Amino acid sequence: MFDNLSEKLGGILDRLTRRGSLTEADVDAAMREVRRALLEADVSLEVVRSFTEKVREQAIGATVVKSVTPGQMVVKIVHDELIATLGSGGQNLDLNAVPPVAIMMVGLQGSGKTTTTAKLARRLTQRDKRKVLMASLDIYRPAAMEQLAVLGRDLDIQTLPIVAGQRPTQIAKRALEAGKLGGYDVVLLDTAGRTTLDEEMMTEAAEIKAAATPHEVLLVADSLTGQDAVNLARAFDQRVGLTGIVLTRVDGDGRGGAALSMRAVTGKPIKLIGTGEKTDALEDFYPSRIAGRILGMGDVVSLVEKAAASIDAEKAARTAERMRKGQFDLTDMREQLLQMSNMGGISGLLGMMPGIAKMKNQIANAGIDDRILKRQIALIDSMTRRERKSPDILKASRKKRIAAGAGGKVEDLNKLLKMHRNMADMMKAMGSGKRGPLAGIAQAMGFGGGTPSPEQMKALAEKMPGGAGAGGMPALPKDIPAGLRSGLPNLPGLTGLSNKPTLPGLGPLGKKK
């Protein structure tokens, strides 16, 4: 969603970081471009004015730290101000109340309330181990109640039985009563929406709130609505009283202005974001991570969290041990490809890596597609158990059979086998503890010898191509404030990828075949 904004801001700030010194005129020119970029991204005018004025004041009066250029300092200021605009600290759902905790979902029709209700129910059930009851209060939209019931059956989560002829307030009271009698921890109330804001809807929402006294009132807003989302949030907050916002369709091509505007205008935190159609595509909203994505710094923390949630620790440990012994076969490789697919595929992982935003055109030209993973898994699935264990026995006739079975070409299979050979050789070298850089990497990754000492890490850094300083940032002075120190290492233009990354079976990005 933030791609366009990221591209524009990244270009403006890149030009600043290349300069050794900045004048007031340079800062003013940059702020004009930042203002234009934010307005094009559908950010509210009052938010844009406030944002650029704060950045300008800090940038002109900024004390430049030794070893950091003024341009880099401005990037740091913009980054911090983006975090402040999005909300300084991420806020999670507040469930600290006497159960059953009522959570009321409000918003316009088509914003994704019912799907988001199911996503939230799944999240609370699976991650937080809460007993959840879902209730549809939408008596107007055809089959709205049935839709929630179907989602509940698919997720194995209870929904309130449908009773014809009841009003929304009566359904809300019945849901809370059922929650108490059934020993539920959370009751989710999915209210009705309209195509536009109207008095009838607001009155009904206020009546439901009075009847159910929910602990959380979440506005479900479509991030594609842009400026209208701000008016929507303000109207609901005035009439119903919001405790938080859920942004849906963040994976779409919206301009990102809604996220920046809604928090600043209403003062209500964005608590959750919907990142896809599936019921597991709901994430916590972390302002610092979103700001990092906008400025092309990547989101390594989310990447690590996604890995932790997707990877089976025991299976990973077994695979690591096999790698260490040099027994990395195609079955192991299939596990690696599946895990990569579960974590969001190649495009999902790349989007969280620092510096990738600047290589968008090269990635597009390389034709990277998540279907590559599925094709590679299909090729391995087309092999016999013996062929997976001993890829060396694959000759021409076997290759033709496997390729035909997977609906692919022999050339694709050859690429897969070459990729496996390279990975197996690398794992064997890392595990065997040979002398050279790979031995140090193996030790650092836990393939033997325990945690490396500082001296060993220093020696490993010197062995790496270009030494420790290549593409990196010079050591910061000891007296730099802690808050500033934490924000600097990932700034665009200071790090980034010095070499183009290599992806499975594709070779370096941007390389024409």
XYZ file of N, CA and C in Angstrom, residues 47-262:
648
model
N -2.722 17.372 8.277
C -1.642 16.482 8.737
C -0.350 16.792 7.986
N -0.466 17.045 6.672
C 0.709 17.362 5.846
C 1.384 18.635 6.358
N 0.580 19.660 6.617
C 1.134 20.936 7.105
C 1.877 20.744 8.426
N 1.223 20.051 9.341
C 1.823 19.821 10.658
C 3.123 19.016 10.532
N 3.088 17.962 9.704
C 4.245 17.078 9.526
C 5.449 17.837 8.972
N 5.248 18.550 7.856
C 6.371 19.229 7.197
C 6.918 20.361 8.067
N 6.047 21.039 8.809
C 6.508 22.142 9.664
C 7.396 21.611 10.796
N 6.964 20.490 11.395
C 7.753 19.901 12.492
C 9.110 19.416 11.987
N 9.099 18.754 10.818
C 10.362 18.253 10.252
C 11.296 19.416 9.923
N 10.737 20.485 9.330
C 11.552 21.643 8.935
C 12.204 22.280 10.171
N 11.418 22.470 11.232
C 11.954 23.080 12.460
C 13.123 22.266 13.020
N 12.942 20.943 13.061
C 13.991 20.087 13.625
C 15.200 20.012 12.698
N 14.935 19.971 11.374
C 16.027 19.814 10.412
C 16.948 21.037 10.397
N 16.345 22.227 10.477
C 17.158 23.454 10.424
C 17.949 23.627 11.724
N 17.342 23.232 12.841
C 18.027 23.403 14.125
C 18.761 22.165 14.602
N 18.885 21.145 13.736
C 19.474 19.866 14.158
C 20.963 19.988 14.433
N 21.392 19.388 15.533
C 22.824 19.303 15.840
C 23.358 18.084 15.114
N 24.333 18.292 14.250
C 24.846 17.178 13.444
C 25.863 16.395 14.260
N 25.586 15.103 14.429
C 26.473 14.231 15.190
C 27.706 13.910 14.351
N 28.831 13.785 15.025
C 30.073 13.459 14.328
C 29.892 12.137 13.578
N 30.415 12.067 12.375
C 30.360 10.891 11.479
C 28.985 10.688 10.843
N 28.048 11.607 11.045
C 26.743 11.529 10.381
C 26.547 12.811 9.587
N 26.233 12.701 8.301
C 26.071 13.890 7.468
C 24.725 14.549 7.763
N 24.587 15.848 7.468
C 23.300 16.526 7.704
C 22.143 15.854 6.972
N 22.397 15.358 5.752
C 21.344 14.684 4.985
C 20.821 13.454 5.703
N 21.749 12.680 6.283
C 21.353 11.481 7.028
C 20.559 11.867 8.276
N 20.929 13.002 8.852
C 20.230 13.490 10.039
C 18.774 13.832 9.701
N 18.553 14.420 8.523
C 17.197 14.765 8.089
C 16.362 13.497 7.905
N 16.990 12.451 7.346
C 16.284 11.163 7.179
C 15.844 10.649 8.545
N 16.719 10.750 9.525
C 16.405 10.318 10.884
C 15.217 11.109 11.442
N 15.221 12.427 11.201
C 14.137 13.297 11.696
C 12.817 12.935 11.022
N 12.841 12.725 9.685
C 11.623 12.337 8.942
C 11.095 11.006 9.463
N 12.007 10.072 9.708
C 11.629 8.745 10.214
C 10.932 8.867 11.570
N 11.529 9.646 12.480
C 10.952 9.822 13.814
C 9.602 10.518 13.752
N 9.466 11.500 12.844
C 8.209 12.236 12.729
C 7.110 11.351 12.126
N 7.494 10.458 11.195
C 6.525 9.494 10.650
C 5.992 8.592 11.761
N 6.889 8.148 12.634
C 6.476 7.290 13.761
C 5.519 8.060 14.671
N 5.854 9.318 14.947
C 4.996 10.143 15.816
C 3.619 10.354 15.188
N 3.569 10.541 13.850
C 2.295 10.745 13.145
C 1.449 9.477 13.167
N 2.105 8.325 13.016
C 1.383 7.045 13.007
C 1.018 6.587 14.417
N 1.609 7.215 15.426
C 1.364 6.818 16.819
C 2.630 6.258 17.421
N 3.159 6.930 18.434
C 4.501 6.604 18.945
C 4.678 5.132 19.288
N 3.777 4.576 20.049
C 3.915 3.163 20.426
C 2.738 2.359 19.906
N 3.005 1.161 19.401
C 1.919 0.309 18.920
C 1.032 -0.121 20.084
N -0.280 -0.070 19.907
C -1.209 -0.471 20.965
C -1.973 -1.712 20.539
N -1.988 -2.695 21.400
C -2.716 -3.930 21.113
C -4.133 -3.842 21.677
N -4.932 -4.842 21.353
C -6.293 -4.911 21.889
C -6.241 -5.018 23.410
N -7.127 -4.309 24.067
C -7.191 -4.351 25.525
C -8.265 -5.356 25.940
N -7.837 -6.465 26.502
C -8.774 -7.501 26.928
C -8.821 -7.605 28.447
N -8.252 -6.607 29.138
C -8.232 -6.619 30.604
C -9.560 -6.103 31.155
N -10.543 -6.984 31.178
C -11.862 -6.649 31.719
C -12.529 -7.954 32.157
N -13.627 -7.802 32.855
C -14.351 -8.993 33.321
C -14.944 -9.717 32.122
N -14.643 -11.019 31.943
C -15.210 -11.741 30.791
C -16.711 -11.931 30.952
N -17.465 -12.031 29.856
C -16.967 -11.936 28.473
C -16.697 -10.472 28.056
N -15.512 -10.239 27.471
C -15.132 -8.902 26.995
C -15.817 -8.661 25.652
N -16.647 -7.613 25.578
C -17.364 -7.316 24.326
C -16.510 -6.413 23.439
N -16.370 -6.805 22.172
C -15.664 -5.991 21.180
C -16.639 -5.705 20.047
N -16.896 -4.420 19.811
C -17.889 -4.004 18.807
C -17.161 -3.537 17.542
N -17.560 -4.093 16.398
C -16.955 -3.742 15.109
C -17.911 -2.823 14.353
N -17.438 -1.626 13.983
C -18.283 -0.676 13.248
C -17.582 -0.261 11.947
N -18.346 0.312 11.021
C -17.764 0.759 9.754
C -18.786 0.745 8.637
N -18.360 1.210 7.465
C -19.249 1.245 6.306
C -19.402 -0.146 5.696
N -20.458 -0.310 4.906
C -20.678 -1.573 4.205
C -19.566 -1.771 3.171
N -19.032 -2.978 3.110
C -17.990 -3.272 2.124
C -16.574 -3.020 2.610
N -16.431 -2.555 3.859
C -15.085 -2.278 4.376
C -14.394 -3.539 4.889
N -15.149 -4.627 5.011
C -14.560 -5.897 5.441
C -14.793 -6.214 6.904
N -15.927 -5.726 7.472
C -16.198 -5.950 8.904
C -16.362 -7.432 9.244
N -17.181 -8.127 8.463
C -17.480 -9.527 8.783
C -16.229 -10.399 8.658
N -15.460 -10.205 7.578
C -14.229 -10.974 7.391
C -13.232 -10.642 8.491
N -13.133 -9.360 8.856
C -12.201 -8.945 9.911
C -12.619 -9.522 11.260
N -13.927 -9.608 11.497
C -14.430 -10.220 12.736
C -13.957 -11.667 12.833
N -14.059 -12.399 11.713
C -13.609 -13.800 11.688
C -12.089 -13.897 11.866
N -11.356 -12.985 11.231
C -9.889 -12.969 11.375
C -9.488 -12.736 12.833
N -10.179 -11.771 13.458
C -9.872 -11.448 14.849
C -10.224 -12.609 15.772
N -11.352 -13.276 15.488
C -11.759 -14.438 16.289
C -10.716 -15.549 16.180
N -10.219 -15.779 14.965
C -9.193 -16.812 14.774
C -7.923 -16.450 15.543
N -7.534 -15.198 15.465
C -6.313 -14.724 16.131
C -6.423 -14.886 17.652
N -7.575 -14.466 18.203
C -7.764 -14.572 19.654
C -7.820 -16.027 20.116
N -8.402 -16.885 19.261
C -8.524 -18.303 19.621
C -7.178 -19.014 19.544
N -6.483 -18.851 18.416
C -5.259 -19.621 18.188
C -4.040 -19.034 18.886
N -3.895 -17.693 18.841
C -2.687 -17.087 19.408
C -2.829 -16.797 20.908
N -3.994 -16.236 21.285
C -4.180 -15.829 22.677
C -4.914 -16.864 23.518
N -5.338 -17.962 22.893
C -6.008 -19.068 23.595
C -7.262 -18.594 24.350
N -8.045 -17.729 23.705
C -9.300 -17.247 24.301
C -10.480 -17.999 23.694
N -11.528 -18.169 24.480
C -12.763 -18.779 23.988
C -13.637 -17.647 23.441
N -13.923 -17.702 22.133
C -14.569 -16.571 21.453
C -15.950 -16.949 20.923
N -16.901 -16.021 21.062
C -18.236 -16.160 20.471
C -18.440 -14.993 19.500
N -18.839 -15.299 18.268
C -19.117 -14.256 17.275
C -20.626 -14.087 17.115
N -21.061 -12.833 16.979
C -22.498 -12.560 16.797
C -22.678 -11.520 15.698
N -23.549 -11.818 14.722
C -23.841 -10.867 13.649
C -25.080 -10.061 14.013
N -24.905 -8.729 13.991
C -26.026 -7.828 14.290
C -26.556 -7.182 13.015
N -26.112 -7.685 11.861
C -26.493 -7.104 10.568
C -27.765 -7.785 10.063
N -28.917 -7.132 10.318
C -30.205 -7.731 9.910
C -30.652 -7.182 8.550
N -29.827 -6.340 7.935
C -30.220 -5.662 6.691
C -29.610 -6.312 5.452
N -28.314 -6.581 5.481
C -27.648 -7.119 4.288
C -28.035 -8.586 4.108
N -28.469 -8.965 2.910
C -28.869 -10.355 2.670
C -27.738 -11.332 2.993
N -28.043 -12.352 3.753
C -27.110 -13.437 4.095
C -25.900 -12.986 4.906
N -25.960 -11.812 5.544
C -24.827 -11.339 6.363
C -24.608 -12.266 7.557
N -25.714 -12.663 8.202
C -25.607 -13.556 9.362
C -25.105 -14.930 8.962
N -25.587 -15.404 7.813
C -25.142 -16.714 7.311
C -23.647 -16.693 6.968
N -23.179 -15.550 6.446
C -21.755 -15.432 6.098
C -20.882 -15.631 7.338
N -21.254 -14.990 8.441
C -20.471 -15.135 9.674
C -20.572 -16.560 10.212
N -21.760 -17.167 10.082
C -21.942 -18.552 10.544
C -21.054 -19.510 9.757
N -20.955 -19.301 8.438
C -20.103 -20.151 7.590
C -18.629 -19.984 7.971
N -18.212 -18.732 8.173
C -16.828 -18.468 8.580
C -16.538 -19.133 9.931
N -17.524 -19.081 10.840
C -17.367 -19.716 12.152
C -17.198 -21.217 12.031
N -18.000 -21.845 11.149
C -17.881 -23.299 10.945
C -16.520 -23.663 10.365
N -16.055 -22.857 9.400
C -14.752 -23.129 8.772
C -13.606 -23.038 9.776
N -13.722 -22.102 10.714
C -12.645 -21.875 11.697
C -12.870 -22.632 12.994
N -13.998 -23.322 13.095
C -14.378 -24.043 14.318
C -14.503 -23.071 15.500
N -15.174 -21.953 15.246
C -15.419 -20.936 16.285
C -16.931 -20.734 16.395
N -17.456 -20.683 17.596
C -18.904 -20.600 17.814
C -19.473 -19.259 17.348
N -20.664 -19.327 16.729
C -21.404 -18.106 16.384
C -22.772 -18.172 17.067
N -23.313 -17.016 17.361
C -24.617 -16.946 18.030
C -25.706 -17.466 17.084
N -26.566 -18.379 17.541
C -27.646 -18.885 16.668
C -28.534 -17.739 16.176
N -28.975 -17.843 14.922
C -29.796 -16.790 14.308
C -31.251 -16.943 14.749
N -31.847 -15.847 15.260
C -33.268 -15.824 15.628
C -33.931 -14.731 14.792
N -34.855 -15.117 13.930
C -35.498 -14.156 13.023
C -36.346 -13.146 13.795
N -36.345 -11.911 13.300
C -37.226 -10.877 13.849
C -36.643 -10.052 14.974
N -35.437 -10.379 15.459
C -34.853 -9.604 16.558
C -34.160 -8.345 16.049
N -34.158 -7.289 16.865
C -33.460 -6.053 16.546
C -31.985 -6.171 16.954
N -31.102 -5.351 16.360
C -29.675 -5.436 16.689
C -29.366 -5.325 18.185
N -30.071 -4.423 18.903
C -29.814 -4.285 20.347
C -30.202 -5.558 21.110
N -31.293 -6.201 20.665
C -31.724 -7.449 21.310
C -30.700 -8.562 21.064
N -30.159 -8.595 19.831
C -29.145 -9.619 19.493
C -27.884 -9.394 20.334
N -27.502 -8.125 20.525
C -26.306 -7.805 21.319
C -26.469 -8.280 22.763
N -27.645 -8.016 23.344
C -27.910 -8.449 24.730
C -27.908 -9.973 24.833
N -28.512 -10.628 23.831
C -28.552 -12.103 23.827
C -27.134 -12.681 23.710
N -26.283 -12.022 22.888
C -24.902 -12.486 22.700
C -24.125 -12.407 24.012
N -24.295 -11.314 24.743
C -23.578 -11.162 26.016
C -24.087 -12.164 27.057
N -25.393 -12.408 27.034
C -25.969 -13.399 27.959
C -25.422 -14.796 27.648
N -25.380 -15.117 26.349
C -24.840 -16.413 25.926
C -23.356 -16.522 26.284
N -22.637 -15.379 26.169
C -21.220 -15.367 26.524
C -21.007 -15.678 27.997
N -21.853 -15.131 28.861
C -21.743 -15.390 30.301
C -22.078 -16.840 30.628
N -23.191 -17.320 30.058
C -23.633 -18.693 30.343
C -22.662 -19.735 29.785
N -22.052 -19.412 28.618
C -21.156 -20.388 27.972
C -19.707 -20.294 28.419
N -19.400 -19.368 29.312
C -18.035 -19.240 29.798
C -17.064 -18.710 28.746
N -17.541 -17.820 27.876
C -16.681 -17.264 26.819
C -15.824 -16.116 27.362
N -14.637 -15.974 26.806
C -13.734 -14.887 27.209
C -14.028 -13.608 26.436
N -14.374 -13.757 25.144
C -14.580 -12.600 24.268
C -15.847 -12.791 23.441
N -16.632 -11.719 23.297
C -17.801 -11.732 22.408
C -17.580 -10.648 21.351
N -17.556 -11.053 20.079
C -17.353 -10.105 18.973
C -18.704 -9.745 18.358
N -19.013 -8.454 18.322
C -20.292 -7.981 17.784
C -20.056 -7.343 16.417
N -20.521 -8.015 15.371
C -20.366 -7.526 13.993
C -21.605 -6.714 13.611
N -21.491 -5.385 13.635
C -22.663 -4.529 13.393
C -22.896 -4.306 11.892
N -24.068 -3.750 11.584
C -24.430 -3.476 10.184
C -23.744 -2.206 9.702
N -23.535 -2.121 8.389
C -22.961 -0.910 7.792
C -23.905 -0.355 6.747
N -23.579 0.799 6.224
C -24.325 1.385 5.110
C -23.315 1.771 4.044
N -23.824 2.061 2.858
C -22.898 2.468 1.788
C -22.308 3.846 2.062
N -23.033 4.682 2.797
C -22.523 6.008 3.180
C -22.895 6.276 4.636
N -22.272 7.285 5.222
C -22.616 7.688 6.586
C -24.041 8.228 6.615
N -24.873 7.724 7.519
C -26.220 8.297 7.666
C -26.641 8.292 9.130
N -27.610 9.090 9.422
C -28.046 9.294 10.810
C -28.593 8.013 11.429
N -29.339 7.246 10.611
C -29.953 6.009 11.106
C -28.892 5.029 11.592
N -27.809 4.891 10.798
C -26.740 3.963 11.174
C -26.049 4.410 12.461
N -25.783 5.706 12.562
C -25.104 6.238 13.744
C -25.961 6.049 15.002
N -27.264 6.297 14.873
C -28.174 6.136 16.005
C -28.192 4.683 16.464
N -28.256 3.771 15.486
C -28.280 2.341 15.809
C -26.983 1.913 16.501
N -25.846 2.389 15.977
C -24.547 2.033 16.569
C -24.458 2.543 18.009
N -24.971 3.769 18.234
C -24.955 4.337 19.586
C -25.844 3.529 20.530
N -26.994 3.047 20.026
C -27.916 2.235 20.854
C -27.274 0.900 21.219
N -26.580 0.291 20.241
C -25.912 -0.990 20.500
C -24.817 -0.804 21.557
N -24.081 0.290 21.438
C -23.016 0.550 22.416
C -23.607 0.726 23.811
N -24.730 1.447 23.897
C -25.378 1.666 25.198
C -25.875 0.343 25.795
N -26.373 -0.553 24.923
C -26.926 -1.826 25.399
C -25.835 -2.827 25.779
N -24.748 -2.845 25.001
C -23.717 -3.879 25.196
C -22.527 -3.399 26.028
N -22.369 -2.066 26.168
C -21.198 -1.464 26.836
C -19.894 -2.186 26.482
N -19.504 -2.187 25.209
C -18.303 -2.917 24.786
C -17.030 -2.308 25.366
N -16.048 -3.145 25.632
C -14.758 -2.689 26.159
C -13.919 -2.069 25.044
N -14.103 -2.569 23.817
C -13.401 -2.023 22.652
C -14.420 -1.730 21.556
N -14.300 -0.554 20.924
C -15.102 -0.223 19.738
C -14.111 0.025 18.611
N -14.059 -0.906 17.663
C -13.076 -0.844 16.586
C -13.731 -0.402 15.279
N -13.173 0.637 14.674
C -13.643 1.070 13.361
C -12.883 0.290 12.287
N -13.609 -0.456 11.468
C -12.995 -1.195 10.357
C -13.066 -0.292 9.127
N -11.912 0.180 8.673
C -11.864 1.147 7.563
C -11.055 0.587 6.403
N -11.583 0.768 5.209
C -10.898 0.334 3.984
C -9.799 1.348 3.654
N -8.553 0.880 3.582
C -7.433 1.802 3.331
C -7.459 2.388 1.928
N -8.300 1.863 1.041
C -8.390 2.386 -0.325
C -9.271 3.640 -0.406
N -9.981 3.976 0.679
C -10.908 5.107 0.621
C -10.220 6.464 0.737
N -8.964 6.501 1.131
C -8.206 7.758 1.148
C -8.785 8.801 2.091
N -9.031 10.023 1.570
C -9.478 11.154 2.386
C -10.797 10.873 3.106
N -11.698 10.115 2.455
C -13.002 9.831 3.072
C -12.853 9.068 4.386
N -11.782 8.281 4.487
C -11.558 7.494 5.700
C -11.414 8.394 6.922
N -10.841 9.579 6.727
C -10.643 10.518 7.837
C -11.994 11.047 8.319
N -12.870 11.447 7.375
C -14.216 11.922 7.739
C -15.007 10.823 8.431
N -14.851 9.614 7.934
C -15.536 8.452 8.510
C -15.099 8.249 9.963
N -13.783 8.255 10.189
C -13.255 8.035 11.539
C -13.714 9.132 12.492
N -13.689 10.361 12.020
C -14.091 11.493 12.863
C -15.577 11.382 13.237
N -16.426 11.023 12.244
C -17.872 10.915 12.489
C -18.190 9.809 13.498
N -17.576 8.643 13.320
C -17.834 7.526 14.239
C -17.318 7.839 15.644
N -16.177 8.513 15.711
C -15.603 8.824 17.022
C -16.503 9.792 17.787
N -17.076 10.764 17.070
C -17.942 11.753 17.724
C -19.252 11.138 18.216
N -19.821 10.211 17.411
C -21.138 9.657 17.744
C -21.071 8.392 18.606
N -20.115 7.548 18.340
C -20.060 6.248 19.035
C -18.929 6.216 20.062
N -17.797 6.839 19.729
C -16.638 6.797 20.630
C -15.774 5.591 20.335
N -14.723 5.792 19.575
C -13.851 4.685 19.161
C -12.735 4.453 20.176
N -12.255 3.219 20.243
C -11.055 2.919 21.044
C -9.889 2.551 20.143
N -10.170 2.257 18.860
C -9.095 1.889 17.942
C -9.604 1.725 16.523
N -8.665 1.535 15.601
C -8.975 1.415 14.169
C -8.341 0.147 13.619
N -9.058 -0.522 12.721
C -8.510 -1.659 11.974
C -8.492 -1.259 10.503
N -7.327 -1.232 9.890
C -7.211 -0.890 8.463
C -7.230 -2.168 7.635
N -8.143 -2.259 6.674
C -8.197 -3.446 5.814
C -7.599 -3.137 4.436
N -7.313 -4.196 3.683
C -6.767 -4.111 2.316
C -5.447 -3.334 2.265
N -4.642 -3.525 3.270
C -3.322 -2.884 3.288
C -2.424 -3.488 2.207
N -2.775 -4.693 1.745
C -2.000 -5.342 0.674
C -2.394 -4.804 -0.699
N -3.413 -3.924 -0.763
C -3.875 -3.387 -2.052
C -2.992 -2.255 -2.535
N -3.477 -1.550 -3.566
C -2.671 -0.484 -4.168
C -3.111 0.900 -3.692
N -3.668 0.972 -2.471
C -4.027 2.279 -1.901
C -2.779 3.125 -1.693
N -2.991 4.418 -1.503
C -1.828 5.317 -1.449
C -1.234 5.476 -0.061
N -1.871 4.938 0.948
C -1.291 4.985 2.282
C -1.647 6.212 3.090
N -2.368 7.162 2.479
C -2.697 8.400 3.183
C -3.647 8.186 4.349
N -4.540 7.190 4.238
C -5.523 6.933 5.295
C -4.826 6.620 6.616
N -3.803 5.784 6.568
C -3.091 5.384 7.791
C -2.425 6.574 8.460
N -1.810 7.426 7.626
C -1.121 8.592 8.184
C -2.114 9.618 8.740
N -3.273 9.751 8.076
C -4.227 10.792 8.461
C -5.092 10.401 9.653
N -5.624 9.187 9.652
C -6.627 8.798 10.647
C -6.095 8.883 12.076
